[in-house]
Structure formats: C-alpha cells, structure tokens
Amino acid sequence: MGRRVLVVGGGGREHALGWRLATSPSVGAVESAPGNPGLAELGPVHAIDPSDPQAVSALADERRIDLVVVGPEAPLVAGVVDHLAERGIPAFGPVAAGAHIEGSKQFAKEIMVAAGAPTAGYVATADRDEAQAALERFAPPYVVKADGLAAGKGVRICTTIDEAREAVDDALVRRVFGEAGASLVIEEFLDGPERSLFGVCDGTDAVLLAPAQDYKRALDGDGGLNTGGMGAYTPVPGFGLDDVARLRELIFLPVLRELADRGTPYRGLLYAGLVETATGPRLLEFNARFGDPETQVVLPHLASDLGDLLWASATGSVGEVDLAWHDGAVATVVLASGGYPGDYATGVPITGVEEADALDAVQVFHAGTARDGDGRLVTAGGRVLDVTARGADVADARARAYDAVRRIGFDGMQHRSDIAAGI
Ligand code: AMP
Ligand code: GLY
C-alpha cells in the first residue's frame, strides 16, 4: 500500500505534480483540492478553498492522507502548512514564515546578502525621498520593485531616470500596488538569460533538480507583456550537474543555514530565479514553490520516485535521496486564452486534447480548464493547457510538442512559436 497524497492547487503545475506522483511506486492514491479536469482523471477532486487551512486539514483527515503537497504560493502564505503541522499531518511546502521569502522581496534580499549568495546590489526603503536619492547610485536600466506580491506586475525596468522616478512615485505616493508597493526594492539590472533552479529542502539540506529555462514574455522573441510563463524546456545546455552542485553550495545550503539560524528552518521547494550574467550566475529572486510551467518539464525528466522525494522533504531526510534523470530533454508550450495576460474570455470549448495526449512521448497538462454542464472541456483561465513532450534532445522535444499543439484548438488560442527554438 503506497502513501495517499493530496495535491493542493489546480493549475498545470499541480497536474504535473499529480501525474508524476500517480506514476511513483511509493504513492497509492492521488487526490486534489480543488484540482482540475486533468487531475480528476488521476483521482477524486475536492471543491474546497485551497487557501483555507482548516478546510485543507479537515479534508486530509477525512481522506486519511499521508502527505499533503502544496502547489501554489497563496495557500503557503495563508498558513496551510502551519496548520497541517499542528495537526501532525506531513506536508510538502514551507510554513508561512518560510513563504515570506517569496512574499517580501526585501526579506529575500536580506537573506541572500546574509548568506553571501551572489545577487544584485540593492536599496530597500519605504521613504519616497530616500528612494529618489537612491536612484542616483544606480545606472540605467533602473529596476524598481514593489516589496510585496503584486500579481506579477510589481517590477518596473526603466530605461531613463525620469521613468524610474515616476515608478517610485507610482508605488510610494500614488500607491498603485496598494500595500504590496508601500515599500520598494531598487536594484542593479542583471543582464543575461534567466534560469530556474529548484531545490527540494528539508530544513537543513537540499537536493537540486535539473535546471529549466522559462519564457516569461507573451510574444515571440521576448516581446509583449510579462506573463506567468509561456513555455519551458530542460535540461539547459551549458548548465550541467557540476554547475548545479556548485550553486547548491553557493546559494542553497547557506540560505538554508541562514533561515534555520533565524528560527525558521525551510522545508519544501526553494525556487532560485537566476540570471546568467557575464560574470557568472546571480540571484534574481526566490519563490517558495515549484515554478509554473518549469515543473511541467522538470518532472517528466525526473526518473526517480517523486513521492519519496517530497516525503523526504516533509520528514527531514533529503540527504538520503539520490536522484536519477531520463536521457534526452523535455519541452512544454503553453496554450493561452486570446488576450492573456490581459482580459480574456472563459468557457470556450476546447478540441483535440485527447488526440494530442495520445501521441508518443506527449503529455498535455491542464492549467486553466473546466467541464461545462454537458461535460465538455472548456477554457477557465489565462493559461489553459501545457503541451509537453519528451525527445532525444531539446530540438526533438520541441518538434514533438509543437506537433501536438497543432491537434488542439479553441477560439482565440494563442501560444509562442519559439519555445525551445535554436537551443
Ligand atoms: P520578479 O517579479 O522579481 O520575478 O521580476 C519579474 C521579471 O523582471 C523577472 O523575471 C526579470 O525578467 C525582470 N527583473 C527583475 N529584477 C531584475 C533585475 N535586477 N535585472 C534584470 N531583470 C530583472
Ligand atoms: N514561471 C515562473 C514562476 O513560476 O514564477
């Protein structure tokens, strides 16, 4: 009898987690809350508020869950893991104090600096005059960030100092980000490609996963607005296992030591957003959860038992884990609703998912889908589906993913056509 796992969340990342858990020998059952039509094919889905700690604990009790796996940041920040810990229910994810590393950019910078991790020089302040004066110490482009979570809109990259001065006043005087922008981080611009590196942490130790590259802009050639992520691939050529091992020593272990010393040992996923600059990798940000859509490529690439890995994080034994990876590469293409990341319609019928999913080495993860009253699959979010394929190398994975994309259709469907191109 394998462990009974509850996945909290209902996007593409959670479908990928559920799918990989369902194929783990250590896992006996996968349930989810609130889940989505993809997760519903793996086991029961429960219509509760994933950010309600009492509701999640009660469900875990009722369903005799052995391990709760929290996908998104909102339930972490809301204290779902704190509540589960009080009830003695093992969970994958940090307590609210740990999730603060994502919830406050100033806190994240303090930890990075205290741990000696390489990052951009910065000034953090809630004072308008101090912020304006601080801009003089930086060179263009200027980076002005709201301290708190601002739905992905809190970062302004400004080409002139006048624009940066406006960005400071927008946040601190005009309060366009509300409380999230009541304090700012102004920092040095980091130039180079971005990479996502995930560490599965148990409070003192971390086991690192294969690095991935995300595509954050809406349009081909990195044009258009910032999004949650429009595609990804792994592994990243030139970013090998030895580089990962070095970054574990340079970033992950010192940061875990710093957090433990402050009385908040970190368990769960620590996501390091890195920029590969001319002088080496530097930290852009931390997140307290798996990346979306990077998880949709990293987990299909993982050959080891995901259930055992997440259990080791929850119970303090990642040091005993030795991960294995498949040969080849994985790519995912996000199919988004017309208008995303701006306004978009929902309830639009989707065709072709079964046909695409049946292709060799292809997996279609549900991100923003639902079933209508007649049981038909319809759109229910900005990012709708993550069309994922494994291949002999990145080019082969990319070709297979785009072949699968061509089988799927819905009114207004948009996607980038350059995911994993030229790698
Ligand atoms: P964040 O919300 O911190 O993830 O920032 C959103 C995006 O802004 C990042 O993915 C980067 O593309 C960009 N960005 C943030 N900080 C910097 C920086 N210091 N230098 C260059 N780009 C940045
Ligand atoms: N794909 C970026 C993120 O998950 O934050």
Short mmCIF file of C-alpha atoms and ligand atoms in Angstrom, two decimals:
data_model
loop_
_atom_site.label_atom_id
_atom_site.label_comp_id
_atom_site.label_asym_id
_atom_site.label_seq_id
_atom_site.Cartn_x
_atom_site.Cartn_y
_atom_site.Cartn_z
CA MET A 1 0.00 0.00 0.00
CA GLY A 2 1.53 3.25 -1.13
CA ARG A 3 1.04 6.64 0.51
CA ARG A 4 -2.14 8.59 0.00
CA VAL A 5 -1.26 12.06 -1.33
CA LEU A 6 -3.38 15.22 -1.51
CA VAL A 7 -2.28 17.81 -4.08
CA VAL A 8 -3.41 21.33 -3.15
CA GLY A 9 -4.00 23.61 -6.15
CA GLY A 10 -5.49 23.29 -9.60
CA GLY A 11 -3.14 24.53 -12.32
CA GLY A 12 -0.71 22.98 -14.77
CA ARG A 13 1.99 22.68 -12.10
CA GLU A 14 -0.37 20.74 -9.85
CA HIS A 15 -1.48 18.48 -12.72
CA ALA A 16 2.20 17.71 -13.42
CA LEU A 17 2.81 17.01 -9.71
CA GLY A 18 -0.25 14.75 -9.53
CA TRP A 19 0.64 12.93 -12.73
CA ARG A 20 4.20 12.25 -11.61
CA LEU A 21 3.04 11.20 -8.14
CA ALA A 22 0.49 8.82 -9.69
CA THR A 23 3.35 7.08 -11.52
CA SER A 24 5.51 6.86 -8.36
CA PRO A 25 5.65 3.33 -6.87
CA SER A 26 5.60 4.83 -3.33
CA VAL A 27 2.23 6.50 -3.98
CA GLY A 28 -1.05 4.61 -3.63
CA ALA A 29 -3.60 7.36 -4.31
CA VAL A 30 -3.62 10.94 -5.62
CA GLU A 31 -6.46 13.27 -4.68
CA SER A 32 -6.59 17.02 -5.22
CA ALA A 33 -8.22 20.18 -4.00
CA PRO A 34 -9.64 21.96 -5.88
CA GLY A 35 -7.97 20.06 -8.77
CA ASN A 36 -8.92 20.41 -12.44
CA PRO A 37 -10.18 18.11 -15.22
CA GLY A 38 -6.67 16.69 -15.71
CA LEU A 39 -6.25 15.89 -12.01
CA ALA A 40 -9.79 14.44 -11.98
CA GLU A 41 -8.50 11.65 -14.24
CA LEU A 42 -5.99 10.68 -11.53
CA GLY A 43 -8.30 10.52 -8.52
CA PRO A 44 -11.02 12.34 -6.55
CA VAL A 45 -11.08 16.15 -6.66
CA HIS A 46 -12.49 18.15 -3.75
CA ALA A 47 -14.14 21.56 -4.17
CA ILE A 48 -12.66 23.37 -1.18
CA ASP A 49 -10.82 26.69 -0.87
CA PRO A 50 -7.14 25.66 -1.11
CA SER A 51 -6.10 28.68 1.00
CA ASP A 52 -8.36 27.79 3.93
CA PRO A 53 -6.06 25.99 6.43
CA GLN A 54 -8.94 24.43 8.40
CA ALA A 55 -10.63 23.13 5.24
CA VAL A 56 -7.41 21.55 3.95
CA SER A 57 -6.61 19.88 7.32
CA ALA A 58 -10.15 18.58 7.68
CA LEU A 59 -10.06 17.12 4.18
CA ALA A 60 -6.67 15.50 4.81
CA ASP A 61 -8.05 13.91 7.99
CA GLU A 62 -11.22 12.72 6.35
CA ARG A 63 -9.41 11.20 3.35
CA ARG A 64 -6.69 9.60 5.57
CA ILE A 65 -3.98 11.49 3.66
CA ASP A 66 -0.34 10.60 4.42
CA LEU A 67 1.25 13.57 2.63
CA VAL A 68 -0.16 16.94 1.53
CA VAL A 69 1.68 18.55 -1.42
CA VAL A 70 1.01 22.29 -1.73
CA GLY A 71 1.49 23.70 -5.25
CA PRO A 72 0.77 27.48 -5.29
CA GLU A 73 2.09 30.24 -3.03
CA ALA A 74 -1.27 31.55 -1.78
CA PRO A 75 -2.04 28.54 0.49
CA LEU A 76 1.55 28.65 1.81
CA VAL A 77 1.29 32.34 2.67
CA ALA A 78 -2.13 31.65 4.24
CA GLY A 79 -0.52 29.18 6.66
CA VAL A 80 -1.88 25.89 5.31
CA VAL A 81 1.36 24.06 6.15
CA ASP A 82 1.48 25.62 9.65
CA HIS A 83 -1.98 24.27 10.34
CA LEU A 84 -1.18 20.80 8.98
CA ALA A 85 1.97 20.70 11.14
CA GLU A 86 -0.08 21.47 14.26
CA ARG A 87 -2.28 18.50 13.39
CA GLY A 88 0.74 16.24 12.76
CA ILE A 89 -0.02 15.80 9.04
CA PRO A 90 3.17 15.65 6.92
CA ALA A 91 3.22 18.32 4.21
CA PHE A 92 5.45 19.37 1.35
CA GLY A 93 5.90 23.15 1.46
CA PRO A 94 7.18 25.83 3.84
CA VAL A 95 5.26 27.32 6.76
CA ALA A 96 4.05 30.91 6.29
CA ALA A 97 7.23 32.36 7.80
CA GLY A 98 9.25 30.48 5.16
CA ALA A 99 6.97 31.54 2.31
CA HIS A 100 7.85 35.12 3.29
CA ILE A 101 10.96 34.62 1.14
CA GLU A 102 8.61 34.93 -1.85
CA GLY A 103 6.14 37.33 -0.24
CA SER A 104 8.71 40.05 0.54
CA LYS A 105 11.48 40.98 -1.87
CA GLN A 106 13.24 42.95 0.87
CA PHE A 107 13.29 39.90 3.15
CA ALA A 108 14.60 37.77 0.26
CA LYS A 109 17.41 40.25 -0.41
CA GLU A 110 18.35 40.36 3.28
CA ILE A 111 18.63 36.57 3.34
CA MET A 112 20.65 36.48 0.11
CA VAL A 113 23.13 39.05 1.42
CA ALA A 114 23.40 37.46 4.88
CA ALA A 115 24.05 34.08 3.24
CA GLY A 116 26.70 35.56 0.95
CA ALA A 117 24.78 34.46 -2.15
CA PRO A 118 25.60 36.38 -5.34
CA THR A 119 22.83 38.87 -6.19
CA ALA A 120 22.23 42.39 -7.49
CA GLY A 121 23.19 45.33 -5.25
CA TYR A 122 20.07 47.00 -3.85
CA VAL A 123 18.43 49.61 -1.65
CA ALA A 124 15.19 48.83 0.20
CA THR A 125 13.08 51.68 1.50
CA ALA A 126 9.54 52.86 2.18
CA ASP A 127 10.62 56.51 2.12
CA ARG A 128 9.99 58.42 -1.09
CA ASP A 129 12.90 60.86 -0.77
CA GLU A 130 15.32 58.10 0.15
CA ALA A 131 14.14 56.08 -2.87
CA GLN A 132 14.56 59.05 -5.20
CA ALA A 133 18.05 59.72 -3.85
CA ALA A 134 18.98 56.04 -4.13
CA LEU A 135 18.26 56.06 -7.88
CA GLU A 136 21.33 58.32 -8.37
CA ARG A 137 23.56 55.49 -7.17
CA PHE A 138 22.43 53.17 -9.99
CA ALA A 139 22.93 53.25 -13.76
CA PRO A 140 20.28 52.62 -16.41
CA PRO A 141 18.29 50.48 -16.87
CA TYR A 142 16.78 51.07 -13.43
CA VAL A 143 14.94 48.26 -11.64
CA VAL A 144 12.15 49.37 -9.27
CA LYS A 145 10.24 46.61 -7.46
CA ALA A 146 7.25 46.58 -5.15
CA ASP A 147 8.24 44.69 -1.99
CA GLY A 148 5.12 42.51 -1.77
CA LEU A 149 3.17 40.22 -4.11
CA ALA A 150 1.67 42.40 -6.86
CA ALA A 151 0.26 39.78 -9.24
CA GLY A 152 3.44 39.79 -11.33
CA LYS A 153 3.09 43.50 -12.13
CA GLY A 154 5.25 44.93 -9.35
CA VAL A 155 8.56 45.09 -11.25
CA ARG A 156 9.41 48.06 -13.48
CA ILE A 157 12.52 48.08 -15.66
CA CYS A 158 13.09 51.74 -16.63
CA THR A 159 15.41 52.98 -19.37
CA THR A 160 15.63 56.57 -18.05
CA ILE A 161 15.93 58.00 -14.57
CA ASP A 162 12.79 60.10 -15.14
CA GLU A 163 10.80 56.95 -15.78
CA ALA A 164 12.32 55.39 -12.64
CA ARG A 165 11.34 58.48 -10.62
CA GLU A 166 7.77 58.04 -11.86
CA ALA A 167 7.86 54.33 -10.93
CA VAL A 168 8.93 55.28 -7.38
CA ASP A 169 6.12 57.82 -7.04
CA ASP A 170 3.56 55.44 -8.58
CA ALA A 171 4.28 52.96 -5.81
CA LEU A 172 5.10 55.15 -2.79
CA VAL A 173 2.94 58.23 -3.44
CA ARG A 174 0.13 57.09 -5.75
CA ARG A 175 0.05 53.60 -4.20
CA VAL A 176 -0.82 51.85 -7.48
CA PHE A 177 0.15 48.50 -5.93
CA GLY A 178 -1.62 49.20 -2.65
CA GLU A 179 0.14 47.76 0.41
CA ALA A 180 2.33 45.48 -1.76
CA GLY A 181 4.07 48.64 -3.02
CA ALA A 182 4.23 50.53 0.28
CA SER A 183 7.93 49.62 0.34
CA LEU A 184 10.34 49.28 -2.60
CA VAL A 185 13.47 47.46 -3.62
CA ILE A 186 15.64 49.37 -6.11
CA GLU A 187 18.35 47.19 -7.57
CA GLU A 188 21.09 46.79 -10.11
CA PHE A 189 19.99 45.47 -13.52
CA LEU A 190 21.16 41.92 -14.20
CA ASP A 191 21.83 41.23 -17.86
CA GLY A 192 21.65 37.74 -19.33
CA PRO A 193 19.40 34.72 -19.81
CA GLU A 194 17.20 33.66 -16.88
CA ARG A 195 17.25 30.15 -15.43
CA SER A 196 15.06 28.46 -12.85
CA LEU A 197 16.73 26.15 -10.36
CA PHE A 198 14.70 24.15 -7.83
CA GLY A 199 15.94 22.81 -4.52
CA VAL A 200 13.87 20.30 -2.53
CA CYS A 201 14.67 21.29 1.05
CA ASP A 202 14.15 19.61 4.42
CA GLY A 203 15.18 22.38 6.83
CA THR A 204 18.94 21.85 6.63
CA ASP A 205 19.73 20.07 3.39
CA ALA A 206 18.68 20.40 -0.26
CA VAL A 207 18.61 18.11 -3.25
CA LEU A 208 18.63 20.01 -6.52
CA LEU A 209 16.57 19.32 -9.61
CA ALA A 210 17.53 19.79 -13.26
CA PRO A 211 17.66 23.48 -14.29
CA ALA A 212 14.99 24.77 -16.66
CA GLN A 213 14.50 27.80 -18.83
CA ASP A 214 11.20 29.64 -18.73
CA TYR A 215 9.83 32.10 -21.33
CA LYS A 216 8.15 34.91 -19.39
CA ARG A 217 7.06 37.28 -22.18
CA ALA A 218 3.79 36.82 -24.05
CA LEU A 219 5.11 37.07 -27.61
CA ASP A 220 7.79 35.52 -29.81
CA GLY A 221 11.27 36.99 -29.49
CA ASP A 222 10.55 38.01 -25.88
CA GLY A 223 8.12 40.71 -26.97
CA GLY A 224 4.88 41.74 -25.27
CA LEU A 225 3.96 41.75 -21.63
CA ASN A 226 5.32 39.66 -18.76
CA THR A 227 3.24 36.56 -18.08
CA GLY A 228 3.32 33.70 -15.60
CA GLY A 229 5.36 31.77 -18.20
CA MET A 230 4.61 30.76 -21.81
CA GLY A 231 6.82 27.70 -22.15
CA ALA A 232 9.92 25.97 -20.81
CA TYR A 233 12.50 23.31 -21.51
CA THR A 234 15.05 21.22 -19.63
CA PRO A 235 17.95 20.43 -19.43
CA VAL A 236 19.70 23.73 -20.21
CA PRO A 237 22.83 23.23 -22.37
CA GLY A 238 25.90 24.68 -20.64
CA PHE A 239 24.26 24.39 -17.21
CA GLY A 240 25.32 20.91 -16.15
CA LEU A 241 25.21 18.84 -13.00
CA ASP A 242 28.54 20.25 -11.79
CA ASP A 243 27.18 23.82 -12.09
CA VAL A 244 24.11 22.75 -10.15
CA ALA A 245 26.28 21.17 -7.43
CA ARG A 246 28.30 24.41 -7.18
CA LEU A 247 25.14 26.53 -6.82
CA ARG A 248 23.88 24.18 -4.13
CA GLU A 249 26.99 25.05 -2.09
CA LEU A 250 26.99 28.73 -3.05
CA ILE A 251 23.28 29.53 -2.62
CA PHE A 252 21.02 26.79 -1.28
CA LEU A 253 22.98 25.49 1.71
CA PRO A 254 23.99 28.96 3.05
CA VAL A 255 20.42 30.24 2.64
CA LEU A 256 19.03 27.21 4.50
CA ARG A 257 21.60 27.78 7.26
CA GLU A 258 20.63 31.46 7.49
CA LEU A 259 16.89 30.66 7.70
CA ALA A 260 17.46 27.93 10.30
CA ASP A 261 19.61 30.32 12.37
CA ARG A 262 16.70 32.79 12.34
CA GLY A 263 14.45 30.09 13.78
CA THR A 264 12.52 29.37 10.57
CA PRO A 265 14.01 26.20 9.05
CA TYR A 266 12.84 25.95 5.44
CA ARG A 267 11.08 22.85 4.15
CA GLY A 268 9.59 22.45 0.69
CA LEU A 269 10.62 23.83 -2.64
CA LEU A 270 13.05 26.72 -2.82
CA TYR A 271 12.98 28.21 -6.33
CA ALA A 272 16.05 30.26 -7.27
CA GLY A 273 15.49 32.59 -10.21
CA LEU A 274 18.96 33.18 -11.65
CA VAL A 275 20.44 35.41 -14.32
CA GLU A 276 23.46 34.03 -16.16
CA THR A 277 25.50 37.26 -16.32
CA ALA A 278 28.87 37.76 -17.99
CA THR A 279 30.44 37.36 -14.52
CA GLY A 280 28.52 34.23 -13.56
CA PRO A 281 25.06 33.35 -12.20
CA ARG A 282 23.38 35.84 -9.89
CA LEU A 283 20.17 35.53 -7.93
CA LEU A 284 17.16 37.47 -9.15
CA GLU A 285 14.54 36.16 -6.74
CA PHE A 286 13.33 33.31 -4.58
CA ASN A 287 9.95 31.64 -4.78
CA ALA A 288 8.57 29.29 -2.14
CA ARG A 289 7.04 26.81 -4.59
CA PHE A 290 7.66 24.99 -7.84
CA GLY A 291 7.78 27.17 -10.98
CA ASP A 292 4.94 27.05 -13.47
CA PRO A 293 5.46 25.95 -16.29
CA GLU A 294 9.03 24.77 -15.47
CA THR A 295 7.65 21.96 -13.29
CA GLN A 296 5.85 20.62 -16.36
CA VAL A 297 9.26 19.88 -17.94
CA VAL A 298 11.37 19.09 -14.87
CA LEU A 299 9.05 16.35 -13.54
CA PRO A 300 8.71 14.38 -16.79
CA HIS A 301 12.53 14.47 -16.96
CA LEU A 302 12.84 13.00 -13.44
CA ALA A 303 13.28 9.23 -13.38
CA SER A 304 13.16 8.85 -9.57
CA ASP A 305 10.10 8.36 -7.36
CA LEU A 306 8.62 11.85 -6.77
CA GLY A 307 6.55 10.59 -3.84
CA ASP A 308 9.69 9.52 -1.98
CA LEU A 309 11.42 12.81 -2.77
CA LEU A 310 8.59 15.00 -1.43
CA TRP A 311 8.18 12.71 1.58
CA ALA A 312 11.90 13.15 2.34
CA SER A 313 11.40 16.93 2.32
CA ALA A 314 8.44 16.72 4.69
CA THR A 315 10.23 14.37 7.08
CA GLY A 316 13.79 15.75 7.05
CA SER A 317 15.73 13.17 5.06
CA VAL A 318 16.61 14.60 1.65
CA GLY A 319 20.26 13.75 2.34
CA GLU A 320 19.38 10.11 1.67
CA VAL A 321 17.92 10.86 -1.76
CA ASP A 322 19.90 10.18 -4.92
CA LEU A 323 18.04 11.38 -8.00
CA ALA A 324 18.12 9.85 -11.47
CA TRP A 325 17.16 11.62 -14.69
CA HIS A 326 15.99 10.39 -18.07
CA ASP A 327 18.18 10.83 -21.12
CA GLY A 328 17.11 13.45 -23.62
CA ALA A 329 15.07 16.59 -22.97
CA VAL A 330 11.55 17.90 -22.33
CA ALA A 331 9.77 20.97 -23.74
CA THR A 332 6.38 22.48 -22.91
CA VAL A 333 4.32 25.03 -24.85
CA VAL A 334 1.61 26.99 -23.04
CA LEU A 335 -1.67 27.44 -24.91
CA ALA A 336 -3.25 30.65 -23.62
CA SER A 337 -6.61 32.38 -23.98
CA GLY A 338 -6.79 35.23 -26.51
CA GLY A 339 -5.93 38.46 -24.68
CA TYR A 340 -3.84 36.88 -21.91
CA PRO A 341 -2.14 38.33 -19.83
CA GLY A 342 -4.85 41.00 -20.18
CA ASP A 343 -8.60 40.28 -20.20
CA TYR A 344 -9.81 37.07 -21.85
CA ALA A 345 -12.98 35.02 -22.28
CA THR A 346 -13.61 31.75 -20.43
CA GLY A 347 -16.00 28.85 -21.09
CA VAL A 348 -14.66 28.46 -24.65
CA PRO A 349 -14.88 24.82 -25.90
CA ILE A 350 -11.53 23.05 -26.45
CA THR A 351 -10.95 20.30 -29.02
CA GLY A 352 -8.14 17.84 -29.72
CA VAL A 353 -6.69 17.29 -26.24
CA GLU A 354 -7.21 13.51 -26.33
CA GLU A 355 -5.66 13.21 -29.76
CA ALA A 356 -2.62 15.26 -28.70
CA ASP A 357 -2.27 13.38 -25.43
CA ALA A 358 -2.26 10.04 -27.27
CA LEU A 359 0.87 10.95 -29.26
CA ASP A 360 4.08 9.16 -28.36
CA ALA A 361 6.02 10.89 -25.51
CA VAL A 362 3.40 13.67 -25.21
CA GLN A 363 1.61 14.74 -22.05
CA VAL A 364 -0.98 17.53 -22.03
CA PHE A 365 -1.26 19.18 -18.60
CA HIS A 366 -4.43 21.08 -17.73
CA ALA A 367 -3.76 24.59 -16.43
CA GLY A 368 -6.98 26.59 -16.79
CA THR A 369 -9.70 24.20 -17.93
CA ALA A 370 -13.11 23.09 -16.64
CA ARG A 371 -16.00 20.83 -17.64
CA ASP A 372 -19.22 22.61 -18.62
CA GLY A 373 -22.71 21.34 -17.75
CA ASP A 374 -22.54 18.82 -20.61
CA GLY A 375 -19.13 17.51 -19.57
CA ARG A 376 -17.33 19.25 -22.43
CA LEU A 377 -13.82 20.59 -21.82
CA VAL A 378 -13.78 24.41 -21.83
CA THR A 379 -11.29 27.17 -21.01
CA ALA A 380 -11.30 28.50 -17.45
CA GLY A 381 -8.16 30.65 -17.19
CA GLY A 382 -5.46 32.64 -18.97
CA ARG A 383 -3.03 29.79 -19.33
CA VAL A 384 -5.20 26.88 -20.49
CA LEU A 385 -3.02 23.88 -21.38
CA ASP A 386 0.68 22.95 -21.19
CA VAL A 387 1.56 20.75 -24.14
CA THR A 388 4.61 18.79 -23.08
CA ALA A 389 6.83 16.33 -24.95
CA ARG A 390 9.94 14.33 -24.29
CA GLY A 391 12.53 13.89 -27.01
CA ALA A 392 16.05 12.74 -27.75
CA ASP A 393 17.24 16.33 -27.32
CA VAL A 394 15.70 19.80 -26.92
CA ALA A 395 15.08 20.16 -30.68
CA ASP A 396 13.29 16.80 -30.83
CA ALA A 397 11.20 17.56 -27.72
CA ARG A 398 10.27 20.94 -29.22
CA ALA A 399 9.22 19.37 -32.56
CA ARG A 400 7.05 16.79 -30.79
CA ALA A 401 5.43 19.41 -28.55
CA TYR A 402 4.54 21.66 -31.49
CA ASP A 403 3.21 18.66 -33.44
CA ALA A 404 0.86 18.02 -30.50
CA VAL A 405 -0.07 21.73 -30.30
CA ARG A 406 -1.40 21.53 -33.89
CA ARG A 407 -4.00 18.93 -32.82
CA ILE A 408 -5.56 21.28 -30.24
CA GLY A 409 -7.87 24.21 -30.88
CA PHE A 410 -10.13 26.74 -29.18
CA ASP A 411 -11.39 30.17 -30.21
CA GLY A 412 -8.72 32.79 -29.56
CA MET A 413 -5.99 30.25 -28.70
CA GLN A 414 -2.55 31.87 -28.61
CA HIS A 415 0.90 30.48 -27.98
CA ARG A 416 4.52 31.34 -28.67
CA SER A 417 6.08 29.61 -31.65
CA ASP A 418 9.70 29.99 -30.48
CA ILE A 419 9.72 27.96 -27.26
CA ALA A 420 12.99 25.97 -27.07
CA ALA A 421 13.95 27.20 -30.56
CA GLY A 422 17.62 27.40 -31.51
CA ILE A 423 18.83 25.52 -28.41
P1 AMP B 1 10.18 39.20 -10.35
O1 AMP B 1 8.76 39.59 -10.10
O2 AMP B 1 11.14 39.59 -9.30
O3 AMP B 1 10.28 37.78 -10.81
O4 AMP B 1 10.62 40.01 -11.65
C1 AMP B 1 9.90 39.87 -12.85
C2 AMP B 1 10.86 39.94 -14.02
O5 AMP B 1 11.52 41.21 -14.06
C3 AMP B 1 11.99 38.94 -13.93
O6 AMP B 1 11.62 37.69 -14.39
C4 AMP B 1 13.05 39.59 -14.77
O7 AMP B 1 12.81 39.33 -16.14
C5 AMP B 1 12.85 41.06 -14.52
N1 AMP B 1 13.78 41.53 -13.47
C6 AMP B 1 13.55 41.62 -12.15
N2 AMP B 1 14.63 42.06 -11.48
C7 AMP B 1 15.59 42.28 -12.41
C8 AMP B 1 16.94 42.72 -12.36
N3 AMP B 1 17.53 43.07 -11.22
N4 AMP B 1 17.63 42.78 -13.51
C9 AMP B 1 17.05 42.42 -14.68
N5 AMP B 1 15.78 42.00 -14.80
C10 AMP B 1 15.04 41.92 -13.69
N1 GLY B 2 7.46 30.51 -14.24
C1 GLY B 2 7.76 31.48 -13.27
C2 GLY B 2 7.20 31.22 -11.94
O1 GLY B 2 6.66 30.16 -11.67
O2 GLY B 2 7.30 32.09 -11.10
#
